[in-house]
Amino acid sequence: MKKIFSQITVAIITCSLLLLASGCQKKLIEKPYTVFTIEYLKTAAGLQSSAVALYSGMRYIYGPNGGLNTTNSGTDEWSLGDQGASSGLDCGAYNLNASNGDILTPWNRSFNNINLANGILGFAPDVSMDAAAKAKIVAEAHFFRALYYFGLVQQFGAVPLDLGSGDMVFNQLPFQGFNRLVPDLLKKDYQLIIDDFTYATQNLPAKRPAGGGFYIYKAAAYHFLAKAYLFRGYSSVKQPTDFKSSWDASKYVIDNQVALGTSLLPDYADVHKEGNDYNAEILYSVERIQADPFDNETNDVANEFSGKANMSCNWFNSNYQNNVSINGAFPCDRVLQYMRPLRQLCPNPWLYDSAFADKINDSRYDNSFRTVWLATNNNAASSGVSTGDTAYFLAPNKVYADSLRALGTKKYLILDPTQFYLVSRPTYQLYPALKKYDDTKRAGINDASGRPYVVAKLSEVYLEAAEAAILDGRPAEALPLILELRKRAAYRPSLSANPTLLAQRQAVMMNKNSGTPNLPVLTPYTAADMTVDFIMTERSRELCGESLRWADLACRNLLVEYVKNRNRNLVAAPKVKPTHVLRPIPQSQLDASIISNPASYQNPGY
């Protein structure tokens, strides 16, 4: 007998249980158990294990290949690297159909956890245990049920609330229906998401525990509540107060940073710095533990491209190894410091030429991308460069590159943006490589990452609040929030000893029409400059590569416009169309369901 929602039905019996072990750092150390019965869920230990399983399930969504591809690929920021293009990644080229494997990641890995959350909420009232501990578990269940549903709605639109036993009710029986053709289902989805996040804001701990470990707390819940209101405000089921409600939720976090234990870091470089994963700006990351594949639930960290392996450190990397010769030799080996060159996604020209047009006053380009590779092998001598010296340099613009070439003294290879790899110009497989996810402490060169994967950070809350204010007709209130981020963006440690120069750089960042760095034209930003287009570009500068952009565009109905205008001459622009603002319902789901007219359950255009 076929089972629809193979990951939904009886999920609580078949999913691995992950028990929380206490430790001085209070990180989520998880140990799998192979048997998880309904009776066990009705115990205090079962509830605790179930809550940790909800945390663990997010490892499927954030970091593995399917998660990275469905959230980043085929946007105005990212196109396909040469290996991504050769493997025909459908999300990046909009060759998407209902049999695509990447869309199964959010589909198959969310409903089982939603059902588990339903089980926690259904059985918790009758479980005898410490009241405070139970209250926290219940709040976590509300939060994660909302987060799993929110991810599904962003990708697929309306999705079932009834998994076989009624809306939001734990189901433990095989079920072959598909409760998608329900009146006002998207409206009900959003209301559940908002209600659950609201409950979480009221009942989660005020602060994340000190010493590490990404337990959910109020600031994260408020952030996602703000985003849920914002996205609903763009949707067909919008409510007149959505943007004001988004403003209220995000502004609560901004105004109560001390009480919530969060803050913007002074230096953007520190936000994603390796070894600083538990800093105060990060609201929520999916926990992984350095050099601990077992507790990260990754059996083969070098060859496991799906499952729960965090491939982010390698996914955005270019081909620094054996691709671009200098005097006939290749001076760079594959080394830990530069990650594995998987070359799945590369930035498109709009990102490095337009969004990051100012690479001097704005530190975020240099702090997001690797543009220099040093010689790492003995071929360096025959290349004309010494081991440890610069081998490849990706110049910020063509003028700069030409000026270096004109000197005639540089032995390293200089590439300008007109030479960076694109599918349409594949001569050099080099391009600015995202370095936010660098993990130099992996055991092997080809290994996946052991770092936590950042899902939400405080700077995005500032951007959400600003956007909500704009959409609510109060752009003047958006302005100081944006200027605070831009002031931070100008900071570089090298300027800390020169406060005058730092102030000048910050003044340029907080003004438009900045002219040249040597002769800035300081025309202040005003409320009139605060538009959604401005916010979206600022989001790229602040958040690029953080598994946000596809939903950012799709849920704001900007996907087709931005991809066509900003991803020109690449593989996505000619093919993207309005159909693509939603993913197709997986064919395997429709095939497994006993339903009349399966095509009526599919999203339009597929």
PDB file of N, CA, C and O in Angstrom, residues 25-27 55 136 140 205-217 260 278:
ATOM      1  N   GLN A  25      29.388  23.899  27.106  1.00  0.00           N
ATOM      2  CA  GLN A  25      29.078  24.872  26.082  1.00  0.00           C
ATOM      3  C   GLN A  25      27.604  24.864  25.696  1.00  0.00           C
ATOM      4  O   GLN A  25      27.167  25.674  24.907  1.00  0.00           O
ATOM      5  N   LYS A  26      26.853  23.914  26.211  1.00  0.00           N
ATOM      6  CA  LYS A  26      25.414  23.856  25.985  1.00  0.00           C
ATOM      7  C   LYS A  26      25.060  23.812  24.515  1.00  0.00           C
ATOM      8  O   LYS A  26      24.082  24.402  24.063  1.00  0.00           O
ATOM      9  N   LYS A  27      25.869  23.139  23.713  1.00  0.00           N
ATOM     10  CA  LYS A  27      25.553  22.982  22.304  1.00  0.00           C
ATOM     11  C   LYS A  27      24.646  21.778  22.122  1.00  0.00           C
ATOM     12  O   LYS A  27      24.545  20.912  22.968  1.00  0.00           O
ATOM     13  N   TYR A  55      14.844  20.489  16.106  1.00  0.00           N
ATOM     14  CA  TYR A  55      16.070  21.233  15.803  1.00  0.00           C
ATOM     15  C   TYR A  55      16.880  20.500  14.732  1.00  0.00           C
ATOM     16  O   TYR A  55      17.340  21.088  13.758  1.00  0.00           O
ATOM     17  N   LYS A 136       8.770  25.420  27.750  1.00  0.00           N
ATOM     18  CA  LYS A 136       9.792  25.709  26.744  1.00  0.00           C
ATOM     19  C   LYS A 136       9.653  24.780  25.544  1.00  0.00           C
ATOM     20  O   LYS A 136       9.736  25.205  24.385  1.00  0.00           O
ATOM     21  N   GLU A 140       8.883  25.779  21.707  1.00  0.00           N
ATOM     22  CA  GLU A 140       9.753  25.356  20.604  1.00  0.00           C
ATOM     23  C   GLU A 140       8.956  24.621  19.529  1.00  0.00           C
ATOM     24  O   GLU A 140       9.203  24.798  18.324  1.00  0.00           O
ATOM     25  N   PRO A 205      12.322  31.558  25.930  1.00  0.00           N
ATOM     26  CA  PRO A 205      13.223  32.314  26.809  1.00  0.00           C
ATOM     27  C   PRO A 205      13.587  33.661  26.209  1.00  0.00           C
ATOM     28  O   PRO A 205      13.653  33.822  24.985  1.00  0.00           O
ATOM     29  N   ALA A 206      13.839  34.626  27.070  1.00  0.00           N
ATOM     30  CA  ALA A 206      14.144  35.974  26.600  1.00  0.00           C
ATOM     31  C   ALA A 206      15.484  36.038  25.880  1.00  0.00           C
ATOM     32  O   ALA A 206      15.655  36.832  24.953  1.00  0.00           O
ATOM     33  N   LYS A 207      16.443  35.213  26.304  1.00  0.00           N
ATOM     34  CA  LYS A 207      17.785  35.251  25.718  1.00  0.00           C
ATOM     35  C   LYS A 207      18.234  33.851  25.342  1.00  0.00           C
ATOM     36  O   LYS A 207      17.806  32.864  25.951  1.00  0.00           O
ATOM     37  N   ARG A 208      19.119  33.786  24.348  1.00  0.00           N
ATOM     38  CA  ARG A 208      19.774  32.520  24.046  1.00  0.00           C
ATOM     39  C   ARG A 208      20.745  32.207  25.175  1.00  0.00           C
ATOM     40  O   ARG A 208      21.432  33.117  25.658  1.00  0.00           O
ATOM     41  N   PRO A 209      20.834  30.956  25.616  1.00  0.00           N
ATOM     42  CA  PRO A 209      21.746  30.638  26.714  1.00  0.00           C
ATOM     43  C   PRO A 209      23.184  31.028  26.388  1.00  0.00           C
ATOM     44  O   PRO A 209      23.638  30.920  25.245  1.00  0.00           O
ATOM     45  N   ALA A 210      23.890  31.505  27.382  1.00  0.00           N
ATOM     46  CA  ALA A 210      25.292  31.882  27.191  1.00  0.00           C
ATOM     47  C   ALA A 210      26.132  30.634  26.939  1.00  0.00           C
ATOM     48  O   ALA A 210      25.802  29.544  27.387  1.00  0.00           O
ATOM     49  N   GLY A 211      27.219  30.808  26.202  1.00  0.00           N
ATOM     50  CA  GLY A 211      28.165  29.725  26.007  1.00  0.00           C
ATOM     51  C   GLY A 211      27.929  28.901  24.759  1.00  0.00           C
ATOM     52  O   GLY A 211      28.551  27.855  24.578  1.00  0.00           O
ATOM     53  N   GLY A 212      27.052  29.351  23.878  1.00  0.00           N
ATOM     54  CA  GLY A 212      26.856  28.625  22.625  1.00  0.00           C
ATOM     55  C   GLY A 212      25.597  27.790  22.637  1.00  0.00           C
ATOM     56  O   GLY A 212      24.916  27.633  23.650  1.00  0.00           O
ATOM     57  N   GLY A 213      25.305  27.205  21.503  1.00  0.00           N
ATOM     58  CA  GLY A 213      24.106  26.401  21.343  1.00  0.00           C
ATOM     59  C   GLY A 213      22.962  27.252  20.829  1.00  0.00           C
ATOM     60  O   GLY A 213      22.592  28.233  21.463  1.00  0.00           O
ATOM     61  N   PHE A 214      22.415  26.895  19.682  1.00  0.00           N
ATOM     62  CA  PHE A 214      21.414  27.747  19.061  1.00  0.00           C
ATOM     63  C   PHE A 214      19.993  27.353  19.457  1.00  0.00           C
ATOM     64  O   PHE A 214      19.159  27.036  18.623  1.00  0.00           O
ATOM     65  N   TYR A 215      19.740  27.377  20.759  1.00  0.00           N
ATOM     66  CA  TYR A 215      18.375  27.220  21.222  1.00  0.00           C
ATOM     67  C   TYR A 215      17.559  28.450  20.811  1.00  0.00           C
ATOM     68  O   TYR A 215      18.046  29.572  20.844  1.00  0.00           O
ATOM     69  N   ILE A 216      16.328  28.207  20.425  1.00  0.00           N
ATOM     70  CA  ILE A 216      15.460  29.288  19.987  1.00  0.00           C
ATOM     71  C   ILE A 216      15.082  30.173  21.167  1.00  0.00           C
ATOM     72  O   ILE A 216      14.823  29.700  22.269  1.00  0.00           O
ATOM     73  N   TYR A 217      15.052  31.477  20.915  1.00  0.00           N
ATOM     74  CA  TYR A 217      14.633  32.421  21.948  1.00  0.00           C
ATOM     75  C   TYR A 217      13.818  33.533  21.300  1.00  0.00           C
ATOM     76  O   TYR A 217      13.537  33.510  20.102  1.00  0.00           O
ATOM     77  N   LEU A 260      17.135  41.334  25.077  1.00  0.00           N
ATOM     78  CA  LEU A 260      17.131  40.111  24.272  1.00  0.00           C
ATOM     79  C   LEU A 260      18.525  39.517  24.098  1.00  0.00           C
ATOM     80  O   LEU A 260      18.663  38.391  23.615  1.00  0.00           O
ATOM     81  N   TYR A 278      28.942  32.031  17.470  1.00  0.00           N
ATOM     82  CA  TYR A 278      27.921  32.265  18.488  1.00  0.00           C
ATOM     83  C   TYR A 278      27.852  33.731  18.900  1.00  0.00           C
ATOM     84  O   TYR A 278      27.492  34.046  20.026  1.00  0.00           O
TER      85      TYR A 278
END
